[in-house]
XYZ file of N, CA and C in Angstrom:
753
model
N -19.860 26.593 45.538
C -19.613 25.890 44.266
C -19.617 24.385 44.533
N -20.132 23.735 43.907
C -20.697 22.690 44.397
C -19.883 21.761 43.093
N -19.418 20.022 43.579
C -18.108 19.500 42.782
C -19.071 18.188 42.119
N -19.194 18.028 40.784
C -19.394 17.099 39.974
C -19.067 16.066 40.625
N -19.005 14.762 41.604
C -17.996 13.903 41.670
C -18.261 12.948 40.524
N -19.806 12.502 40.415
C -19.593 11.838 39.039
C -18.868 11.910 37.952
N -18.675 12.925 37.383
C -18.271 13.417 36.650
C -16.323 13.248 36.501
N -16.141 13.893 38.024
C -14.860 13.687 37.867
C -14.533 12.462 38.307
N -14.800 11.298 38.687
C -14.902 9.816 38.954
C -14.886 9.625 37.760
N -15.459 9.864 36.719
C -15.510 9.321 35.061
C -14.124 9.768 34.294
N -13.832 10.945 35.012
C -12.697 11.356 34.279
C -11.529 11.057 35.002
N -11.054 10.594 36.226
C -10.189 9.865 36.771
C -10.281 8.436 36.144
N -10.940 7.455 36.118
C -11.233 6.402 35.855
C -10.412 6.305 34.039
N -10.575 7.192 33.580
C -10.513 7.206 32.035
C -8.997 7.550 32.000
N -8.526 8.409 32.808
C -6.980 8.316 33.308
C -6.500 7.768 33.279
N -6.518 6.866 34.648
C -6.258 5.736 34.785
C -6.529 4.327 33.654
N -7.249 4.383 32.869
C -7.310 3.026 32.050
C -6.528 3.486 30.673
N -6.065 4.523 30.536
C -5.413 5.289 29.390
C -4.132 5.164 29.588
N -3.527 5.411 31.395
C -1.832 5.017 31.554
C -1.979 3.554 31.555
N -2.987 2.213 31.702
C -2.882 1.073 31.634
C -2.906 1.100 30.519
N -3.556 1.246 29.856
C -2.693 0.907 28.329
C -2.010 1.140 27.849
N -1.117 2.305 28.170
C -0.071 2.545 27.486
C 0.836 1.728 27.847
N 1.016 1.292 29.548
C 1.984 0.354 29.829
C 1.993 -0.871 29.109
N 0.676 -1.256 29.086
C 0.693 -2.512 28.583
C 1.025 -2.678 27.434
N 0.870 -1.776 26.426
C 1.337 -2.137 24.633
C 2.988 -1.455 25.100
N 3.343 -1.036 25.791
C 4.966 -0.366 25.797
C 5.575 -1.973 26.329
N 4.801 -2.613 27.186
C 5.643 -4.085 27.936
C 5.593 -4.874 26.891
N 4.379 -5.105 26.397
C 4.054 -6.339 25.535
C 4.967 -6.018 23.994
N 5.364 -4.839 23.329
C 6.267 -4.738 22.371
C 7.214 -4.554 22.865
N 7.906 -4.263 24.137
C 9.724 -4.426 24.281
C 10.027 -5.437 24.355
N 11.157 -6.554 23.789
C 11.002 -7.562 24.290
C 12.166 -7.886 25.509
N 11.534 -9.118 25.622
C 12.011 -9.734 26.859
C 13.672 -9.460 27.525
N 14.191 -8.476 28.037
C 15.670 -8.448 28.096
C 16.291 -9.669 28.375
N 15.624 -10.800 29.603
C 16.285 -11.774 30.030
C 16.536 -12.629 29.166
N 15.669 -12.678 28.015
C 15.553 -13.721 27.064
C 16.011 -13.339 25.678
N 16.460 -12.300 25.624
C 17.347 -11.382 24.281
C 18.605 -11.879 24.132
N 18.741 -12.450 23.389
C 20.293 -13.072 22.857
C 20.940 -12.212 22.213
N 22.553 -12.518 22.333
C 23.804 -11.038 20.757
C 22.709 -11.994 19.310
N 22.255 -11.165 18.239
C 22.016 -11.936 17.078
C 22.970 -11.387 16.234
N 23.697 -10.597 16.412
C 24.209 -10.093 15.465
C 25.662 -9.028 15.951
N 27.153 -9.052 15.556
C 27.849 -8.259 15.989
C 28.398 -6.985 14.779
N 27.979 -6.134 15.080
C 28.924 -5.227 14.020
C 29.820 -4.315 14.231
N 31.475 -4.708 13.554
C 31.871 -4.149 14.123
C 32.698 -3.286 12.912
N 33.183 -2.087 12.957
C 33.560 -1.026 11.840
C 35.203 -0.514 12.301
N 35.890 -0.385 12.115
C 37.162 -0.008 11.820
C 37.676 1.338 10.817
N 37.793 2.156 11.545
C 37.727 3.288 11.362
C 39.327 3.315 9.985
N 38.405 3.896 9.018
C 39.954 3.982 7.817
C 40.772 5.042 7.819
N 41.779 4.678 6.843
C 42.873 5.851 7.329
C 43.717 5.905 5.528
N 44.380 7.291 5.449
C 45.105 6.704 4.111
C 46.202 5.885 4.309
N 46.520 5.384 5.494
C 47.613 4.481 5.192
C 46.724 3.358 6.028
N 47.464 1.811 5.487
C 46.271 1.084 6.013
C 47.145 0.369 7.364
N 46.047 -0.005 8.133
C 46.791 -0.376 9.285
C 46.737 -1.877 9.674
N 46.661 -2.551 10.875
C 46.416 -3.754 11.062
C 45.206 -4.539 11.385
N 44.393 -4.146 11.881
C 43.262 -4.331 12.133
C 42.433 -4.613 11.101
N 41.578 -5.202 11.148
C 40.023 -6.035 10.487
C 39.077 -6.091 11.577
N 37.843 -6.518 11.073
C 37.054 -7.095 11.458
C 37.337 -8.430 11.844
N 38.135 -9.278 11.447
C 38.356 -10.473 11.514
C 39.227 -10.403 12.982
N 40.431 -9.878 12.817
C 41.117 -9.682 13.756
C 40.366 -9.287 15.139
N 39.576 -8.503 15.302
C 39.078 -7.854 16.624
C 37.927 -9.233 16.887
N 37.448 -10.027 15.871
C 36.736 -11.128 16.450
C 37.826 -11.696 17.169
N 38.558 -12.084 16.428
C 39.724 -12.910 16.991
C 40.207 -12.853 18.535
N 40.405 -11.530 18.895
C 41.255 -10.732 19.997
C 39.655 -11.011 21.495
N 38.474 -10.752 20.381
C 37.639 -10.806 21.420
C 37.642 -12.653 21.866
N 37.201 -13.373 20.468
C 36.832 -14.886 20.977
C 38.078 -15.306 22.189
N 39.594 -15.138 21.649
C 40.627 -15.468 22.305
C 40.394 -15.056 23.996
N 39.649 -14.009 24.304
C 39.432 -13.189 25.513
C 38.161 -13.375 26.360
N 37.441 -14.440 25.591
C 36.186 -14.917 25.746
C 35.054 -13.983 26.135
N 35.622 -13.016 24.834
C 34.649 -11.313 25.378
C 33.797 -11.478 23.999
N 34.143 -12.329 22.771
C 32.934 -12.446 22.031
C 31.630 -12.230 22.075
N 30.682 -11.436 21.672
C 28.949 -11.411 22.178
C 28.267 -12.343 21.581
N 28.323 -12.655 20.815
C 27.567 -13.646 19.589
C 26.970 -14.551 20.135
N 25.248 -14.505 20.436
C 24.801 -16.111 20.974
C 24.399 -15.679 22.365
N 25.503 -14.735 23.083
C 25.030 -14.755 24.466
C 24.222 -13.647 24.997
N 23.635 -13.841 26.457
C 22.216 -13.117 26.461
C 23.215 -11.650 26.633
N 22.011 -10.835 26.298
C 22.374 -9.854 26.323
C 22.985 -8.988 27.912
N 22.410 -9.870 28.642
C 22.286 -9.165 30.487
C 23.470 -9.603 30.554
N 24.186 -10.603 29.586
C 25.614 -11.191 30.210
C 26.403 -9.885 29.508
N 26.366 -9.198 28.261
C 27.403 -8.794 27.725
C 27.817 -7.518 28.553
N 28.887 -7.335 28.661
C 29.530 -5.854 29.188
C 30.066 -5.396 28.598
N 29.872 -4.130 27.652
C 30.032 -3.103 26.927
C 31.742 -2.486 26.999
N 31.840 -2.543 28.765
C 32.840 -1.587 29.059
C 33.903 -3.163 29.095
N 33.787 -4.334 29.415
C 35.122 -5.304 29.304
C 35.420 -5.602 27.731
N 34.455 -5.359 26.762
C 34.858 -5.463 25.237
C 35.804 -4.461 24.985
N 35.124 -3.611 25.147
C 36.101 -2.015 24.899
C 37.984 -1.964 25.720
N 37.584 -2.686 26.651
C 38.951 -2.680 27.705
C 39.931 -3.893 27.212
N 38.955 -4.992 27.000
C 39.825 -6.164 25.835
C 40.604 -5.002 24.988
N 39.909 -4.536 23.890
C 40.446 -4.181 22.937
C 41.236 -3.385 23.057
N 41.333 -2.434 24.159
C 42.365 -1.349 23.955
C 43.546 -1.918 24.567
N 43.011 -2.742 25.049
C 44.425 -3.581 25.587
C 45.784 -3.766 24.331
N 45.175 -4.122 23.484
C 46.180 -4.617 22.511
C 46.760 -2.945 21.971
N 47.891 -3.438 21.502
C 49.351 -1.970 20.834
C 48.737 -1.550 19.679
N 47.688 -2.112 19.205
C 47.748 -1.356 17.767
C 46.003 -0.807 17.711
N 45.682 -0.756 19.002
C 44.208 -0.290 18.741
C 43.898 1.069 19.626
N 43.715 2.528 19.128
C 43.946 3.549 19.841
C 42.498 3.833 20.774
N 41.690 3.427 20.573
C 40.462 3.543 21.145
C 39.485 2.540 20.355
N 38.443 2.008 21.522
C 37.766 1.438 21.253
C 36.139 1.723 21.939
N 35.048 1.622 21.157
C 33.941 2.069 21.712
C 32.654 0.550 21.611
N 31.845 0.335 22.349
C 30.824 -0.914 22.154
C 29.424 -0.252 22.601
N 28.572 -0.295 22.174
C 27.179 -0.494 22.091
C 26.364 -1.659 22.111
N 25.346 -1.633 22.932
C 24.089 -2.728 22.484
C 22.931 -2.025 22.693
N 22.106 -2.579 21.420
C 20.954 -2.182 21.313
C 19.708 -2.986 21.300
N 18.297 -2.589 21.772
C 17.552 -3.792 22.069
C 16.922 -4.973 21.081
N 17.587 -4.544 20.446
C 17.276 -5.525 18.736
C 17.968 -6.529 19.267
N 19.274 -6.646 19.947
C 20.123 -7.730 20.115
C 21.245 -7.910 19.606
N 21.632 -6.549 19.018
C 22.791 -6.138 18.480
C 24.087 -5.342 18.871
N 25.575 -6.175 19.095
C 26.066 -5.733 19.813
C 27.149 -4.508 18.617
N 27.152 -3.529 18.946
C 28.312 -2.512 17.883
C 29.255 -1.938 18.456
N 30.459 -2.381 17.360
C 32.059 -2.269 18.108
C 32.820 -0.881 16.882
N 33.158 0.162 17.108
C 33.441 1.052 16.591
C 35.301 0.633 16.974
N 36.344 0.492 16.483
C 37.313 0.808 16.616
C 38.522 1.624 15.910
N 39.382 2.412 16.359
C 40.049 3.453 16.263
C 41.684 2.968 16.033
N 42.064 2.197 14.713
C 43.384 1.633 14.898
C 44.952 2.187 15.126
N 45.499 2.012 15.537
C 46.697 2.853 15.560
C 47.530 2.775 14.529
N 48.169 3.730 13.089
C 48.059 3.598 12.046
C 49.916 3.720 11.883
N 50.104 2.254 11.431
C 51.805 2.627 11.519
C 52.202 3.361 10.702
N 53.195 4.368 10.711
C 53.538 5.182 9.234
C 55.027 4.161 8.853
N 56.030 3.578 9.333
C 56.970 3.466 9.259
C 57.506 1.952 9.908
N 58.683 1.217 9.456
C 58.623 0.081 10.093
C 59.884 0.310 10.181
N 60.777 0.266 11.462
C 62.234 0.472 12.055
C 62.931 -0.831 11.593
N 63.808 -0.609 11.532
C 64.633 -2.093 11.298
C 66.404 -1.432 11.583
N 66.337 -0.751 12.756
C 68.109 -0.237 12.741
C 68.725 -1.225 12.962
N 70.706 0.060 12.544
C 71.536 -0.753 13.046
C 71.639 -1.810 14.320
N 70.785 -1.476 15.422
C 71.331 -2.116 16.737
C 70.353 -3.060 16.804
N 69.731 -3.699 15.965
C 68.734 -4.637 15.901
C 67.303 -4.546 16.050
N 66.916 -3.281 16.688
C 65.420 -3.018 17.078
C 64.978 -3.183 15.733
N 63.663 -4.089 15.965
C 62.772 -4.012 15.050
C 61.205 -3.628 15.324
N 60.443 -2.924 14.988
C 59.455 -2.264 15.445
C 58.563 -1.274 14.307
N 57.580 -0.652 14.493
C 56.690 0.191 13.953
C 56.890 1.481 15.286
N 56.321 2.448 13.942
C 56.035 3.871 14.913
C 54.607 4.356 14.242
N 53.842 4.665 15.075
C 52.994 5.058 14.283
C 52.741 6.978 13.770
N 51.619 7.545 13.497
C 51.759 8.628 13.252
C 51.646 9.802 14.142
N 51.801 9.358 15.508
C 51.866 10.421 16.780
C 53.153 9.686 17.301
N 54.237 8.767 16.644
C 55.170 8.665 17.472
C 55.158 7.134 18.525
N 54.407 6.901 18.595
C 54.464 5.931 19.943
C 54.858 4.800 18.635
N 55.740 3.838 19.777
C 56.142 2.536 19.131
C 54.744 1.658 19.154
N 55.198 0.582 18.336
C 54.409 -0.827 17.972
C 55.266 -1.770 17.655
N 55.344 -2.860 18.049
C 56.057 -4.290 18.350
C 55.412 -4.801 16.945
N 56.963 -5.887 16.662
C 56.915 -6.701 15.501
C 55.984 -7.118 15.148
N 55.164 -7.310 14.673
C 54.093 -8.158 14.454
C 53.683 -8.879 13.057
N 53.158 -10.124 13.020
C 53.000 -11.057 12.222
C 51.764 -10.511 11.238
N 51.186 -9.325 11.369
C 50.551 -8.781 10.471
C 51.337 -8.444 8.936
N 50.729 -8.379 7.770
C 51.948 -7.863 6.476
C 51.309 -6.750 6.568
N 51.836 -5.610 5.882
C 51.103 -4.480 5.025
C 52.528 -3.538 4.775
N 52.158 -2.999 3.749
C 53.409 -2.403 2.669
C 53.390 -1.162 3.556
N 54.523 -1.138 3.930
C 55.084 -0.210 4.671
C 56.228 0.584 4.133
N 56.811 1.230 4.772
C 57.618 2.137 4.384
C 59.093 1.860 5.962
N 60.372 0.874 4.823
C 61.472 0.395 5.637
C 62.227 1.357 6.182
N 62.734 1.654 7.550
C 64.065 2.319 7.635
C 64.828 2.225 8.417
N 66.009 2.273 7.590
C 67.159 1.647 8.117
C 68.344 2.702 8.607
N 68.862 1.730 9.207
C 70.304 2.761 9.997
C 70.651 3.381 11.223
N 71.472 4.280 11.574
C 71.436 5.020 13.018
C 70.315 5.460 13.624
N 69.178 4.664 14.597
C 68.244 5.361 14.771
C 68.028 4.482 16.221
N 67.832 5.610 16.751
C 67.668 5.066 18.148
C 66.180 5.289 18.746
N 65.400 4.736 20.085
C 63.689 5.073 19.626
C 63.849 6.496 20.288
N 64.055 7.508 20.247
C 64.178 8.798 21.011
C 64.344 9.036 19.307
N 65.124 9.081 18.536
C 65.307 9.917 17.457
C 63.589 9.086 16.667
N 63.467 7.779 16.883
C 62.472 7.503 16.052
C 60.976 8.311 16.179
N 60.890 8.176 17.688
C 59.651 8.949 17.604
C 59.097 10.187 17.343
N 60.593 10.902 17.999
C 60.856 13.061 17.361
C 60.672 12.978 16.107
N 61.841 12.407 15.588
C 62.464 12.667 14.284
C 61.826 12.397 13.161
N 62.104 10.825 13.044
C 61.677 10.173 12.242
C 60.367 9.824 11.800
N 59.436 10.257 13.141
C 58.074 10.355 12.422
C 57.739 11.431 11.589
N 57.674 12.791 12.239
C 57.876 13.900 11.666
C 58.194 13.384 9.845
N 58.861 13.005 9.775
C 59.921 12.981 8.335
C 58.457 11.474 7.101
N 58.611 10.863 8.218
C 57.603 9.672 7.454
C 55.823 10.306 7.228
N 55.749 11.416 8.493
C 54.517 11.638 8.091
C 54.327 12.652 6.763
N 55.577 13.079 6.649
C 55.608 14.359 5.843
C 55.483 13.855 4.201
N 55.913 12.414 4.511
C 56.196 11.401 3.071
C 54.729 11.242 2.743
N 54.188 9.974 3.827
C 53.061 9.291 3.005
C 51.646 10.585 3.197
N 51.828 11.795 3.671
C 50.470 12.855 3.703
C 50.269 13.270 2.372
N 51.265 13.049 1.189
C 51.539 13.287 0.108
C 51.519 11.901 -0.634
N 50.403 11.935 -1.274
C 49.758 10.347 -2.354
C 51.258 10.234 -3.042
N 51.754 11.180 -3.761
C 53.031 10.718 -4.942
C 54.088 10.370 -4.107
N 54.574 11.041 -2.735
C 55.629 10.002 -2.244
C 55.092 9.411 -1.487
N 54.135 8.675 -0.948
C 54.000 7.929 -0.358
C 53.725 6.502 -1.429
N 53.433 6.603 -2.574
C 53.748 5.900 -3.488
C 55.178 5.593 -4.050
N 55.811 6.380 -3.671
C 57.223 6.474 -4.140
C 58.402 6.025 -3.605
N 58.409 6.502 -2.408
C 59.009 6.002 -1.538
C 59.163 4.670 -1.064
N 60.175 4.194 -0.433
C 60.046 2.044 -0.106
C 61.012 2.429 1.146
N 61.982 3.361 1.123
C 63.045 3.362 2.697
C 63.488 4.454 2.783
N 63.609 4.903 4.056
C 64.266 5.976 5.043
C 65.713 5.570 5.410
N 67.007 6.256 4.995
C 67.834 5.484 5.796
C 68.762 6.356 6.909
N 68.621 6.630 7.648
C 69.675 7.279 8.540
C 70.507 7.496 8.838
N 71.583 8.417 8.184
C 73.175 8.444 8.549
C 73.605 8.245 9.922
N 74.754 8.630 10.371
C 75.167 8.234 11.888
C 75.183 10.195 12.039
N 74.789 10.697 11.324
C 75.152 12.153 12.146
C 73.888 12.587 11.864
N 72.233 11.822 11.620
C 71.261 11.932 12.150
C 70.473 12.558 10.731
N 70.921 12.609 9.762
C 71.002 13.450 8.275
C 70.029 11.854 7.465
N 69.231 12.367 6.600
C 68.340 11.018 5.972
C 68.514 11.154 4.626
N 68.352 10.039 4.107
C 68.248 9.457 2.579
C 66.546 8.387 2.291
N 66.289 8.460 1.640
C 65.299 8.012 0.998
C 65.588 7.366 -0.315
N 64.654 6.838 -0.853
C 65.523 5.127 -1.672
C 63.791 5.076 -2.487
N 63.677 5.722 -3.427
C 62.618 5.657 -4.561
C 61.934 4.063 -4.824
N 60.860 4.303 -5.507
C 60.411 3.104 -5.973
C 61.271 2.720 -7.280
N 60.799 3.887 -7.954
C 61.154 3.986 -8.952
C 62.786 5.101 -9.427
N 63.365 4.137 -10.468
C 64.762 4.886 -10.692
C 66.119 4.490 -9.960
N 67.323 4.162 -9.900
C 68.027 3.760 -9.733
C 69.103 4.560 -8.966
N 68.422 5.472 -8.518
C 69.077 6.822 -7.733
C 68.651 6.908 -6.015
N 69.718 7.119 -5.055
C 69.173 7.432 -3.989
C 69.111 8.751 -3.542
N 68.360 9.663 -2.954
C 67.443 11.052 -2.659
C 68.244 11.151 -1.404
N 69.540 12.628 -1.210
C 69.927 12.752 0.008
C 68.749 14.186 -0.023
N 67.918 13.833 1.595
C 67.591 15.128 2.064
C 68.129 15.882 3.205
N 69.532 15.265 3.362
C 70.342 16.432 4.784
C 69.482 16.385 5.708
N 69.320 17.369 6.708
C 69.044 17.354 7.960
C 67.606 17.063 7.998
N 66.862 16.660 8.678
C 65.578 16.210 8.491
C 64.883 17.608 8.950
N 65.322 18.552 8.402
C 64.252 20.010 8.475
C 63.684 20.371 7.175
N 62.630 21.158 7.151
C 61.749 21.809 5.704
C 61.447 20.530 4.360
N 61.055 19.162 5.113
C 60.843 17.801 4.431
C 60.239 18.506 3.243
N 59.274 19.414 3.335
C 58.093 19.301 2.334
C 58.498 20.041 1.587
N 59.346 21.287 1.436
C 59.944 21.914 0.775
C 60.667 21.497 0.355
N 61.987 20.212 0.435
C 62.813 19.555 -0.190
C 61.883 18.775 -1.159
N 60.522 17.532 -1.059
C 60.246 17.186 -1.573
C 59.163 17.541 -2.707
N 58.851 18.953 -2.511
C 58.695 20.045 -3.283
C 59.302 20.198 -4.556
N 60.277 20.402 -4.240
C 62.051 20.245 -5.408
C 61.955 19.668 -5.660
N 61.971 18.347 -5.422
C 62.433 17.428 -5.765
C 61.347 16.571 -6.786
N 60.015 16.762 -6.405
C 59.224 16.761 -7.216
C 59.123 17.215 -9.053
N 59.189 18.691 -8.467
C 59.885 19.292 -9.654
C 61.263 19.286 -10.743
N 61.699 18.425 -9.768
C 63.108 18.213 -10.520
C 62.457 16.826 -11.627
N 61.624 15.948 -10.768
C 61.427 14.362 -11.560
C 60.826 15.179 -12.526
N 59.699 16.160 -12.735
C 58.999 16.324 -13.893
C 59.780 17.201 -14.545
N 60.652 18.141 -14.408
C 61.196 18.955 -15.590
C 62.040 18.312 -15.665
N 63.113 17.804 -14.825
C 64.522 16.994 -15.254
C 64.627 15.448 -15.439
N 64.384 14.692 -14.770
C 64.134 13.482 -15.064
C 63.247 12.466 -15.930
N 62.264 12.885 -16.128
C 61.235 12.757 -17.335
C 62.034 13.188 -18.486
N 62.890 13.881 -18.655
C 64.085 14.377 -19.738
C 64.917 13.201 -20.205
N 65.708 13.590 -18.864
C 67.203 12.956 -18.748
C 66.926 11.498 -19.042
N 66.107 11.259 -18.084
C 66.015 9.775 -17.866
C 66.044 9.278 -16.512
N 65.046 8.167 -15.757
C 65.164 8.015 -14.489
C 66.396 7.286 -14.145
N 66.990 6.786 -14.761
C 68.351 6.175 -14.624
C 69.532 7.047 -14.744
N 69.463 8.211 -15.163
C 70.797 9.002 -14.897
C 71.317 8.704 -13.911
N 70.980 9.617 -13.346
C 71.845 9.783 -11.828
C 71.870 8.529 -11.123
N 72.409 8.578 -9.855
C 72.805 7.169 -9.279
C 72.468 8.223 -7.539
N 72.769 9.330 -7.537
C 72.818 10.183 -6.317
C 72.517 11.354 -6.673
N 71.216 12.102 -5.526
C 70.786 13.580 -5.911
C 70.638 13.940 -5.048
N 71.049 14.993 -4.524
C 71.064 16.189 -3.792
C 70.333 17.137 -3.039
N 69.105 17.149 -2.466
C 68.590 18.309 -2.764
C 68.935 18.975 -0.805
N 69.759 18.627 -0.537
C 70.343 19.328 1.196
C 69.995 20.814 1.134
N 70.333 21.500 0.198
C 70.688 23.161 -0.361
C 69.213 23.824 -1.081
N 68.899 24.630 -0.254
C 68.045 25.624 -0.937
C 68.429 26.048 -2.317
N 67.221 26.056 -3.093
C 67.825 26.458 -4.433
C 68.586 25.844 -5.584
N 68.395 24.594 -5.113
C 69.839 23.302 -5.734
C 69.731 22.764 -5.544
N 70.167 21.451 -6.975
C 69.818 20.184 -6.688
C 71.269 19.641 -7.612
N 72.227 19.218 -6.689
C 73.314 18.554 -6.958
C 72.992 17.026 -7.453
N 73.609 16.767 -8.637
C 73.344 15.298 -8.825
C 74.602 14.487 -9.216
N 74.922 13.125 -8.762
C 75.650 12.291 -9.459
C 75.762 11.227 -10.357
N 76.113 11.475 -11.931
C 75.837 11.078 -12.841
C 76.584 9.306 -12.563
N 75.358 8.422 -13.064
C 75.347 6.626 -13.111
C 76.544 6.621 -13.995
N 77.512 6.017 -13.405
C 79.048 5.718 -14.671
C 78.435 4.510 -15.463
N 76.979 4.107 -15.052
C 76.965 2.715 -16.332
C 76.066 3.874 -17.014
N 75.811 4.781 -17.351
C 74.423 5.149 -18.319
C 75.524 5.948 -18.726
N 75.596 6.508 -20.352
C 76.053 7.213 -21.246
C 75.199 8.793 -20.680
């Protein structure tokens, strides 16, 4: 059997000038990495129903302050993994993720840590807890929170008292409703309405959702009645019952 070489010389040759071109239109449209600047940063903040501290503004902030900003600089300079490590650095950011892509675009995904509750006890601690419990330090951020006050030490705050706050705002009507948690000294909670002139004992901080269950039901069949100003003190500690104490200024 006797071998074409012409033949296959024509068809090697045609090979070969077929992977040169492909390289060449694949080089000549990527562009230049050394010479690729950040044009653009985007960064997204993951939402939550309760709102937390974080912005966009803020995580520029945390980065420029850290001189981990991308904006402007070449891309071979930016490091993906020291943005991400900036950021998780800080108390109120639970994870943080960064990307760049060859457009020149650097993308910052972050994961905020979402306070449910803002401490303010007897023994002076002032602080946030968020909704797995872990503390968060004072901070000069605002956002409408939910106050509580009284015997609370951070061992009861993080068991206890989250438990009890998450059970509030997972529910749109009290988490609208609600403004403070307050803590007896024998570990038993009260809650303090937006609305109405009455404070809400719920006894031991067990079966939250079932008390505020009741208690629900009590504002729409009984209080929508009576009037939100009746009572001054209500009850609902007791399965089945809702003890109330009538306002000596309301008739």
């Amino acid at each position: 059997m006797s071998v074409n070489w012409k033949k296959t010389i024509f068809v090697v040759c045609d090979i070969v000038i077929a992977a040169y071109l492909l390289l060449a239109v694949t080089a000549f449209n990527k562009p230049d990495a050394k010479a690729t600047v950040c044009s653009e940063v985007k960064i997204d903040v993951a939402q939550n129903i309760v709102d937390g501290f974080m912005t966009a503004g803020e995580i520029k902030r945390i980065l420029t302050e850290n001189k981990c900003y991308p904006l402007s600089k070449p891309m071979t300079d930016i490091n993906a993994r020291t943005i991400e490590d900036c950021l998780k650095r800080s108390p109120f950011v639970e994870n943080a993720e960064c990307f760049k892509t060859q457009r020149g675009t650097v993308c910052i995904y972050v994961k905020q840590r979402i306070p449910v509750v803002r401490v303010m006890a007897d023994n002076g601690d002032n602080y946030y807890i968020d909704t797995r419990g872990n503390l968060m330090p004072e901070t000069r951020y605002v956002t409408d929170q939910i106050i509580a006050t009284g015997t609370i030490s951070r061992k009861y705050a993080q068991k206890t008292l989250t438990h009890v706050a998450n059970q509030i705002i997972q529910d749109k009507f009290w988490k609208n409703q609600v403004v403070q948690i307050n803590i007896l000294s024998d570990g038993s909670v009260e809650i303090v309405p937006r609305v109405g002139e009455h404070v809400i004992y719920l006894g031991a901080p067990v079966n939250i959702e079932k008390k505020l269950d009741r208690l629900r039901k009590f504002y729409l069949y009984g209080l929508n009645k009576a009037g939100w100003n009746k009572y001054n003190y209500i009850n609902v500690e007791f399965d089945n019952q809702i003890i109330c104490k009538r306002n000596k200024r309301k008739k």
